[in-house]
Amino acid sequence: MSGDSVIRAYRRRGPAWRPLGAVAILFAAGVGEVLLNGVPFWPAVALITVLLMADGWLALALLRPRTVVRPTGITSHAVLRRRTWAWHDIRELRVEDARQDSSMRFVACLYDTAGHRTVLPFLNERCVPDLHAEVEFLRGLLASGRGVA
């Protein structure tokens, strides 16, 4: 297997046009509000620039996060950060209870060899029908990736 092939990818379900449409509506409403209220030119430019930056951040937050599993390891993509662990850098994969203020009950967590815990994006019971079986599959990949299996 090549290191570039994707074994599994966990990301937001559904078409991308829905969140992008919502962001576009928010941006259009903000621009309309600025233009209809007669804001002077330079403050209007500044406000529209801030709207564009905020809505761009929102679009990134809605579309970029994902977890990708490759033959070489696991990569977690957040809004502006990407972390990659080779199989030998992963100590354990677990299903754990989600935070109490979360709408989810269970999430998948990665523990690296330094002891750091990372909740893997979209690897939870809401996005994966059988989370426990999926994490067991990933544990099998972890064992074979380390040469233990």
CSV table of C-alpha atoms in Angstrom, one decimal:
chain,number,residue,atom,x,y,z
A,1,MET,CA,0.0,0.0,0.0
A,2,SER,CA,1.2,3.5,-0.7
A,3,GLY,CA,1.4,6.0,2.1
A,4,ASP,CA,-0.9,8.4,0.3
A,5,SER,CA,-4.0,6.1,0.0
A,6,VAL,CA,-6.8,6.8,2.5
A,7,ILE,CA,-8.1,3.9,4.5
A,8,ARG,CA,-10.8,5.8,6.3
A,9,ALA,CA,-11.9,9.5,6.4
A,10,TYR,CA,-14.3,10.8,9.1
A,11,ARG,CA,-15.8,14.2,8.4
A,12,ARG,CA,-19.0,16.2,8.4
A,13,ARG,CA,-21.8,14.4,6.6
A,14,GLY,CA,-24.0,16.0,4.0
A,15,PRO,CA,-23.3,18.4,1.1
A,16,ALA,CA,-20.9,21.2,1.5
A,17,TRP,CA,-23.3,23.8,0.0
A,18,ARG,CA,-25.4,23.8,3.1
A,19,PRO,CA,-22.9,25.3,5.6
A,20,LEU,CA,-21.4,27.4,2.8
A,21,GLY,CA,-24.9,28.7,2.0
A,22,ALA,CA,-25.5,29.6,5.6
A,23,VAL,CA,-22.2,31.5,5.7
A,24,ALA,CA,-23.0,33.3,2.5
A,25,ILE,CA,-26.4,34.4,3.9
A,26,LEU,CA,-24.7,35.7,7.0
A,27,PHE,CA,-22.2,37.6,5.0
A,28,ALA,CA,-24.8,39.1,2.6
A,29,ALA,CA,-27.0,40.1,5.6
A,30,GLY,CA,-24.0,41.9,7.2
A,31,VAL,CA,-23.0,43.7,4.0
A,32,GLY,CA,-26.6,44.7,3.4
A,33,GLU,CA,-26.9,46.0,7.0
A,34,VAL,CA,-23.7,48.1,6.5
A,35,LEU,CA,-24.8,49.4,3.1
A,36,LEU,CA,-28.4,50.2,4.0
A,37,ASN,CA,-27.5,52.1,7.1
A,38,GLY,CA,-25.4,54.6,5.2
A,39,VAL,CA,-22.1,53.9,7.0
A,40,PRO,CA,-19.3,56.1,5.6
A,41,PHE,CA,-17.0,54.5,3.1
A,42,TRP,CA,-13.9,53.6,5.2
A,43,PRO,CA,-15.8,52.3,8.2
A,44,ALA,CA,-17.9,50.3,5.8
A,45,VAL,CA,-14.8,48.8,4.2
A,46,ALA,CA,-13.5,48.0,7.6
A,47,LEU,CA,-16.8,46.4,8.7
A,48,ILE,CA,-17.1,44.4,5.5
A,49,THR,CA,-13.5,43.2,5.9
A,50,VAL,CA,-14.2,42.0,9.4
A,51,LEU,CA,-17.3,40.3,8.2
A,52,LEU,CA,-15.4,38.6,5.5
A,53,MET,CA,-12.7,37.4,7.9
A,54,ALA,CA,-15.2,36.2,10.5
A,55,ASP,CA,-17.3,34.3,7.9
A,56,GLY,CA,-14.2,32.8,6.3
A,57,TRP,CA,-13.2,31.5,9.8
A,58,LEU,CA,-16.7,30.1,10.2
A,59,ALA,CA,-16.6,28.4,6.8
A,60,LEU,CA,-13.2,26.8,7.7
A,61,ALA,CA,-14.6,25.7,11.1
A,62,LEU,CA,-17.5,24.0,9.4
A,63,LEU,CA,-15.7,22.4,6.5
A,64,ARG,CA,-12.1,21.6,7.4
A,65,PRO,CA,-12.1,19.5,10.5
A,66,ARG,CA,-11.7,15.8,9.8
A,67,THR,CA,-9.8,12.6,10.8
A,68,VAL,CA,-8.0,10.7,8.1
A,69,VAL,CA,-6.5,7.2,8.5
A,70,ARG,CA,-3.7,6.2,6.1
A,71,PRO,CA,-1.4,3.2,6.1
A,72,THR,CA,1.2,5.4,7.6
A,73,GLY,CA,-0.9,6.7,10.6
A,74,ILE,CA,-3.6,9.1,11.6
A,75,THR,CA,-4.1,12.8,10.8
A,76,SER,CA,-6.4,15.1,12.7
A,77,HIS,CA,-7.3,18.3,10.8
A,78,ALA,CA,-8.7,21.2,12.9
A,79,VAL,CA,-9.5,24.7,11.7
A,80,LEU,CA,-5.9,25.9,11.4
A,81,ARG,CA,-3.9,23.0,12.7
A,82,ARG,CA,-3.1,19.6,11.3
A,83,ARG,CA,-1.5,16.9,13.5
A,84,THR,CA,-0.2,13.6,12.2
A,85,TRP,CA,0.8,10.6,14.2
A,86,ALA,CA,2.7,7.7,12.7
A,87,TRP,CA,1.5,4.3,14.1
A,88,HIS,CA,4.6,4.0,16.3
A,89,ASP,CA,3.7,7.4,17.9
A,90,ILE,CA,0.3,6.2,19.0
A,91,ARG,CA,0.1,4.5,22.4
A,92,GLU,CA,-3.7,3.8,22.5
A,93,LEU,CA,-7.1,4.5,20.9
A,94,ARG,CA,-10.1,4.6,23.2
A,95,VAL,CA,-13.8,5.3,23.2
A,96,GLU,CA,-14.5,7.6,26.1
A,97,ASP,CA,-17.5,9.5,27.5
A,98,ALA,CA,-17.9,12.9,25.9
A,99,ARG,CA,-17.9,16.1,28.1
A,100,GLN,CA,-21.1,16.7,30.0
A,101,ASP,CA,-21.9,19.9,28.1
A,102,SER,CA,-21.6,18.0,24.7
A,103,SER,CA,-24.6,16.6,22.8
A,104,MET,CA,-22.6,13.4,22.1
A,105,ARG,CA,-22.2,10.5,24.5
A,106,PHE,CA,-19.0,8.9,23.2
A,107,VAL,CA,-16.0,10.1,21.3
A,108,ALA,CA,-12.8,8.4,20.1
A,109,CYS,CA,-9.6,9.6,21.7
A,110,LEU,CA,-6.0,9.1,20.7
A,111,TYR,CA,-3.2,8.9,23.3
A,112,ASP,CA,0.3,9.4,21.9
A,113,THR,CA,3.5,8.0,23.4
A,114,ALA,CA,4.1,11.3,25.2
A,115,GLY,CA,0.8,10.8,27.0
A,116,HIS,CA,-1.2,13.6,25.3
A,117,ARG,CA,-4.9,13.0,24.7
A,118,THR,CA,-6.5,14.2,21.5
A,119,VAL,CA,-10.2,13.9,20.7
A,120,LEU,CA,-10.4,12.8,17.0
A,121,PRO,CA,-12.8,15.0,15.0
A,122,PHE,CA,-15.9,13.3,13.7
A,123,LEU,CA,-15.0,10.0,15.1
A,124,ASN,CA,-17.9,9.8,17.5
A,125,GLU,CA,-21.2,8.0,17.9
A,126,ARG,CA,-23.1,10.7,15.9
A,127,CYS,CA,-21.0,10.4,12.8
A,128,VAL,CA,-20.0,6.7,13.0
A,129,PRO,CA,-22.9,4.2,13.4
A,130,ASP,CA,-20.9,1.6,15.4
A,131,LEU,CA,-18.2,3.6,17.1
A,132,HIS,CA,-16.9,0.8,19.2
A,133,ALA,CA,-16.5,-1.5,16.2
A,134,GLU,CA,-14.8,1.3,14.3
A,135,VAL,CA,-12.3,1.9,17.0
A,136,GLU,CA,-11.6,-1.8,17.3
A,137,PHE,CA,-10.8,-1.7,13.5
A,138,LEU,CA,-8.5,1.2,14.1
A,139,ARG,CA,-6.8,-0.7,16.9
A,140,GLY,CA,-6.2,-3.5,14.5
A,141,LEU,CA,-4.5,-1.1,12.1
A,142,LEU,CA,-2.5,0.3,15.0
A,143,ALA,CA,-1.3,-3.2,16.0
A,144,SER,CA,-0.3,-4.0,12.4
A,145,GLY,CA,1.2,-0.6,11.8
A,146,ARG,CA,3.5,-1.2,14.8
A,147,GLY,CA,4.2,-4.7,13.6
A,148,VAL,CA,2.5,-6.3,16.6
A,149,ALA,CA,-0.3,-8.2,14.8
